Amino acid sequence: MPLTMARTGEANVIKKVGGKEETRRFLENLGFVTGGNVTVVSEIGGSMIVNVKESRVAINKDMANKIMI
């Protein structure tokens, strides 16, 4: 399921990062790699704040839909 379906505060493991090559590379540089842990901190409007690799990152829903957990 996409990251947008995850519940706030629940730890999840990234199964796959989809999208175009450029988008995948961007997300991987932020720490969204297959097998990594990700936790949704909050969801405000069209954006999500997530904990990944011990840092908080804000991504929009389009990006979050490309991250499968």
mmCIF file of N, CA and C in Angstrom:
data_model
loop_
_atom_site.group_PDB
_atom_site.id
_atom_site.type_symbol
_atom_site.label_atom_id
_atom_site.label_comp_id
_atom_site.label_asym_id
_atom_site.label_seq_id
_atom_site.Cartn_x
_atom_site.Cartn_y
_atom_site.Cartn_z
ATOM 1 N N MET A 1 0.856 -1.186 0.000
ATOM 2 C CA MET A 1 0.000 0.000 0.000
ATOM 3 C C MET A 1 0.896 1.241 0.000
ATOM 4 N N PRO A 2 0.404 2.345 -0.524
ATOM 5 C CA PRO A 2 1.210 3.572 -0.549
ATOM 6 C C PRO A 2 1.352 4.182 0.850
ATOM 7 N N LEU A 3 2.391 4.981 1.024
ATOM 8 C CA LEU A 3 2.672 5.625 2.312
ATOM 9 C C LEU A 3 1.513 6.498 2.775
ATOM 10 N N THR A 4 0.732 7.030 1.848
ATOM 11 C CA THR A 4 -0.394 7.899 2.220
ATOM 12 C C THR A 4 -1.454 7.150 3.030
ATOM 13 N N MET A 5 -1.464 5.810 2.970
ATOM 14 C CA MET A 5 -2.445 5.001 3.700
ATOM 15 C C MET A 5 -1.967 4.654 5.119
ATOM 16 N N ALA A 6 -0.717 4.955 5.446
ATOM 17 C CA ALA A 6 -0.162 4.598 6.754
ATOM 18 C C ALA A 6 -0.780 5.463 7.851
ATOM 19 N N ARG A 7 -0.895 4.860 9.041
ATOM 20 C CA ARG A 7 -1.434 5.597 10.182
ATOM 21 C C ARG A 7 -0.325 6.405 10.852
ATOM 22 N N THR A 8 -0.689 7.530 11.419
ATOM 23 C CA THR A 8 0.263 8.387 12.117
ATOM 24 C C THR A 8 0.860 7.645 13.310
ATOM 25 N N GLY A 9 2.185 7.717 13.436
ATOM 26 C CA GLY A 9 2.880 7.099 14.564
ATOM 27 C C GLY A 9 3.226 5.634 14.377
ATOM 28 N N GLU A 10 2.793 5.028 13.299
ATOM 29 C CA GLU A 10 3.028 3.606 13.061
ATOM 30 C C GLU A 10 4.295 3.431 12.223
ATOM 31 N N ALA A 11 5.237 2.609 12.706
ATOM 32 C CA ALA A 11 6.474 2.349 11.960
ATOM 33 C C ALA A 11 6.190 1.371 10.823
ATOM 34 N N ASN A 12 6.727 1.662 9.647
ATOM 35 C CA ASN A 12 6.537 0.820 8.464
ATOM 36 C C ASN A 12 7.872 0.601 7.770
ATOM 37 N N VAL A 13 7.950 -0.473 7.000
ATOM 38 C CA VAL A 13 9.140 -0.770 6.218
ATOM 39 C C VAL A 13 8.845 -0.469 4.753
ATOM 40 N N ILE A 14 9.756 0.229 4.093
ATOM 41 C CA ILE A 14 9.582 0.582 2.686
ATOM 42 C C ILE A 14 9.830 -0.663 1.836
ATOM 43 N N LYS A 15 8.832 -1.036 1.031
ATOM 44 C CA LYS A 15 8.938 -2.211 0.158
ATOM 45 C C LYS A 15 9.462 -1.835 -1.223
ATOM 46 N N LYS A 16 9.045 -0.653 -1.721
ATOM 47 C CA LYS A 16 9.416 -0.253 -3.076
ATOM 48 C C LYS A 16 9.256 1.250 -3.228
ATOM 49 N N VAL A 17 10.141 1.857 -4.016
ATOM 50 C CA VAL A 17 10.016 3.275 -4.357
ATOM 51 C C VAL A 17 9.776 3.338 -5.858
ATOM 52 N N GLY A 18 8.624 3.865 -6.258
ATOM 53 C CA GLY A 18 8.246 3.899 -7.668
ATOM 54 C C GLY A 18 8.441 5.266 -8.289
ATOM 55 N N GLY A 19 7.906 5.432 -9.483
ATOM 56 C CA GLY A 19 7.986 6.704 -10.193
ATOM 57 C C GLY A 19 9.097 6.707 -11.227
ATOM 58 N N LYS A 20 9.293 7.870 -11.829
ATOM 59 C CA LYS A 20 10.346 8.032 -12.829
ATOM 60 C C LYS A 20 11.711 7.930 -12.153
ATOM 61 N N GLU A 21 12.737 7.672 -12.959
ATOM 62 C CA GLU A 21 14.106 7.529 -12.436
ATOM 63 C C GLU A 21 14.526 8.752 -11.612
ATOM 64 N N GLU A 22 14.216 9.938 -12.116
ATOM 65 C CA GLU A 22 14.581 11.178 -11.427
ATOM 66 C C GLU A 22 13.894 11.269 -10.058
ATOM 67 N N THR A 23 12.621 10.901 -10.006
ATOM 68 C CA THR A 23 11.858 10.933 -8.755
ATOM 69 C C THR A 23 12.396 9.912 -7.767
ATOM 70 N N ARG A 24 12.682 8.698 -8.248
ATOM 71 C CA ARG A 24 13.230 7.653 -7.367
ATOM 72 C C ARG A 24 14.562 8.087 -6.778
ATOM 73 N N ARG A 25 15.418 8.666 -7.607
ATOM 74 C CA ARG A 25 16.728 9.113 -7.135
ATOM 75 C C ARG A 25 16.576 10.204 -6.069
ATOM 76 N N PHE A 26 15.645 11.142 -6.295
ATOM 77 C CA PHE A 26 15.388 12.214 -5.334
ATOM 78 C C PHE A 26 14.944 11.638 -3.992
ATOM 79 N N LEU A 27 13.986 10.699 -4.025
ATOM 80 C CA LEU A 27 13.483 10.099 -2.786
ATOM 81 C C LEU A 27 14.569 9.280 -2.089
ATOM 82 N N GLU A 28 15.385 8.562 -2.856
ATOM 83 C CA GLU A 28 16.468 7.774 -2.258
ATOM 84 C C GLU A 28 17.495 8.682 -1.595
ATOM 85 N N ASN A 29 17.767 9.845 -2.179
ATOM 86 C CA ASN A 29 18.686 10.804 -1.565
ATOM 87 C C ASN A 29 18.144 11.349 -0.253
ATOM 88 N N LEU A 30 16.821 11.392 -0.116
ATOM 89 C CA LEU A 30 16.204 11.837 1.140
ATOM 90 C C LEU A 30 16.212 10.729 2.199
ATOM 91 N N GLY A 31 16.483 9.488 1.781
ATOM 92 C CA GLY A 31 16.534 8.380 2.725
ATOM 93 C C GLY A 31 15.463 7.330 2.522
ATOM 94 N N PHE A 32 14.616 7.496 1.530
ATOM 95 C CA PHE A 32 13.551 6.526 1.256
ATOM 96 C C PHE A 32 14.111 5.391 0.401
ATOM 97 N N VAL A 33 14.710 4.394 1.052
ATOM 98 C CA VAL A 33 15.301 3.262 0.346
ATOM 99 C C VAL A 33 14.580 1.980 0.734
ATOM 100 N N THR A 34 14.562 1.015 -0.174
ATOM 101 C CA THR A 34 13.914 -0.269 0.069
ATOM 102 C C THR A 34 14.504 -0.920 1.306
ATOM 103 N N GLY A 35 13.636 -1.353 2.212
ATOM 104 C CA GLY A 35 14.069 -1.979 3.449
ATOM 105 C C GLY A 35 14.240 -1.000 4.604
ATOM 106 N N GLY A 36 14.169 0.289 4.329
ATOM 107 C CA GLY A 36 14.307 1.304 5.372
ATOM 108 C C GLY A 36 13.009 1.495 6.142
ATOM 109 N N ASN A 37 13.126 2.040 7.342
ATOM 110 C CA ASN A 37 11.954 2.316 8.173
ATOM 111 C C ASN A 37 11.452 3.730 7.927
ATOM 112 N N VAL A 38 10.140 3.880 7.965
ATOM 113 C CA VAL A 38 9.520 5.196 7.817
ATOM 114 C C VAL A 38 8.316 5.275 8.745
ATOM 115 N N THR A 39 8.164 6.418 9.413
ATOM 116 C CA THR A 39 7.046 6.649 10.324
ATOM 117 C C THR A 39 6.391 7.979 9.987
ATOM 118 N N VAL A 40 5.074 7.973 9.826
ATOM 119 C CA VAL A 40 4.339 9.214 9.558
ATOM 120 C C VAL A 40 4.201 9.977 10.873
ATOM 121 N N VAL A 41 4.687 11.222 10.892
ATOM 122 C CA VAL A 41 4.597 12.066 12.089
ATOM 123 C C VAL A 41 3.284 12.830 12.077
ATOM 124 N N SER A 42 2.980 13.469 10.947
ATOM 125 C CA SER A 42 1.710 14.189 10.831
ATOM 126 C C SER A 42 1.337 14.374 9.366
ATOM 127 N N GLU A 43 0.069 14.693 9.172
ATOM 128 C CA GLU A 43 -0.467 14.902 7.832
ATOM 129 C C GLU A 43 -1.248 16.201 7.854
ATOM 130 N N ILE A 44 -0.767 17.194 7.096
ATOM 131 C CA ILE A 44 -1.394 18.512 7.099
ATOM 132 C C ILE A 44 -1.697 18.904 5.660
ATOM 133 N N GLY A 45 -2.957 19.100 5.352
ATOM 134 C CA GLY A 45 -3.339 19.494 4.000
ATOM 135 C C GLY A 45 -2.885 18.473 2.978
ATOM 136 N N GLY A 46 -2.060 18.913 2.041
ATOM 137 C CA GLY A 46 -1.568 18.014 1.004
ATOM 138 C C GLY A 46 -0.181 17.486 1.270
ATOM 139 N N SER A 47 0.343 17.685 2.476
ATOM 140 C CA SER A 47 1.707 17.262 2.784
ATOM 141 C C SER A 47 1.756 16.299 3.962
ATOM 142 N N MET A 48 2.838 15.521 4.001
ATOM 143 C CA MET A 48 3.061 14.601 5.117
ATOM 144 C C MET A 48 4.439 14.887 5.697
ATOM 145 N N ILE A 49 4.534 14.811 7.006
ATOM 146 C CA ILE A 49 5.835 14.889 7.661
ATOM 147 C C ILE A 49 6.143 13.489 8.153
ATOM 148 N N VAL A 50 7.294 12.965 7.742
ATOM 149 C CA VAL A 50 7.662 11.593 8.085
ATOM 150 C C VAL A 50 9.054 11.550 8.694
ATOM 151 N N ASN A 51 9.275 10.555 9.553
ATOM 152 C CA ASN A 51 10.609 10.276 10.081
ATOM 153 C C ASN A 51 11.222 9.207 9.208
ATOM 154 N N VAL A 52 12.367 9.503 8.651
ATOM 155 C CA VAL A 52 13.094 8.517 7.856
ATOM 156 C C VAL A 52 14.584 8.722 8.129
ATOM 157 N N LYS A 53 15.285 7.648 8.429
ATOM 158 C CA LYS A 53 16.717 7.713 8.747
ATOM 159 C C LYS A 53 17.002 8.760 9.816
ATOM 160 N N GLU A 54 16.197 8.788 10.867
ATOM 161 C CA GLU A 54 16.366 9.655 12.025
ATOM 162 C C GLU A 54 16.337 11.144 11.724
ATOM 163 N N SER A 55 15.637 11.506 10.655
ATOM 164 C CA SER A 55 15.398 12.913 10.377
ATOM 165 C C SER A 55 13.970 13.072 9.877
ATOM 166 N N ARG A 56 13.445 14.264 10.049
ATOM 167 C CA ARG A 56 12.073 14.529 9.603
ATOM 168 C C ARG A 56 12.099 15.147 8.219
ATOM 169 N N VAL A 57 11.238 14.644 7.361
ATOM 170 C CA VAL A 57 11.173 15.110 5.979
ATOM 171 C C VAL A 57 9.716 15.396 5.642
ATOM 172 N N ALA A 58 9.472 16.514 4.964
ATOM 173 C CA ALA A 58 8.126 16.837 4.496
ATOM 174 C C ALA A 58 8.045 16.507 3.009
ATOM 175 N N ILE A 59 7.031 15.730 2.638
ATOM 176 C CA ILE A 59 6.815 15.394 1.228
ATOM 177 C C ILE A 59 5.342 15.588 0.898
ATOM 178 N N ASN A 60 5.070 15.860 -0.378
ATOM 179 C CA ASN A 60 3.670 16.031 -0.769
ATOM 180 C C ASN A 60 3.043 14.665 -1.039
ATOM 181 N N LYS A 61 1.730 14.643 -1.209
ATOM 182 C CA LYS A 61 1.015 13.369 -1.380
ATOM 183 C C LYS A 61 1.406 12.653 -2.657
ATOM 184 N N ASP A 62 1.747 13.380 -3.711
ATOM 185 C CA ASP A 62 2.164 12.730 -4.959
ATOM 186 C C ASP A 62 3.421 11.905 -4.727
ATOM 187 N N MET A 63 4.373 12.465 -4.000
ATOM 188 C CA MET A 63 5.610 11.741 -3.678
ATOM 189 C C MET A 63 5.293 10.567 -2.760
ATOM 190 N N ALA A 64 4.464 10.800 -1.755
ATOM 191 C CA ALA A 64 4.135 9.742 -0.790
ATOM 192 C C ALA A 64 3.430 8.572 -1.470
ATOM 193 N N ASN A 65 2.662 8.826 -2.513
ATOM 194 C CA ASN A 65 1.972 7.762 -3.235
ATOM 195 C C ASN A 65 2.937 6.869 -4.003
ATOM 196 N N LYS A 66 4.148 7.330 -4.259
ATOM 197 C CA LYS A 66 5.142 6.549 -4.979
ATOM 198 C C LYS A 66 5.947 5.637 -4.042
ATOM 199 N N ILE A 67 5.775 5.834 -2.735
ATOM 200 C CA ILE A 67 6.503 5.023 -1.747
ATOM 201 C C ILE A 67 5.579 3.932 -1.242
ATOM 202 N N MET A 68 5.918 2.691 -1.519
ATOM 203 C CA MET A 68 5.095 1.553 -1.104
ATOM 204 C C MET A 68 5.627 0.944 0.182
ATOM 205 N N ILE A 69 4.691 0.658 1.105
ATOM 206 C CA ILE A 69 5.082 0.064 2.391
ATOM 207 C C ILE A 69 4.411 -1.287 2.547
#
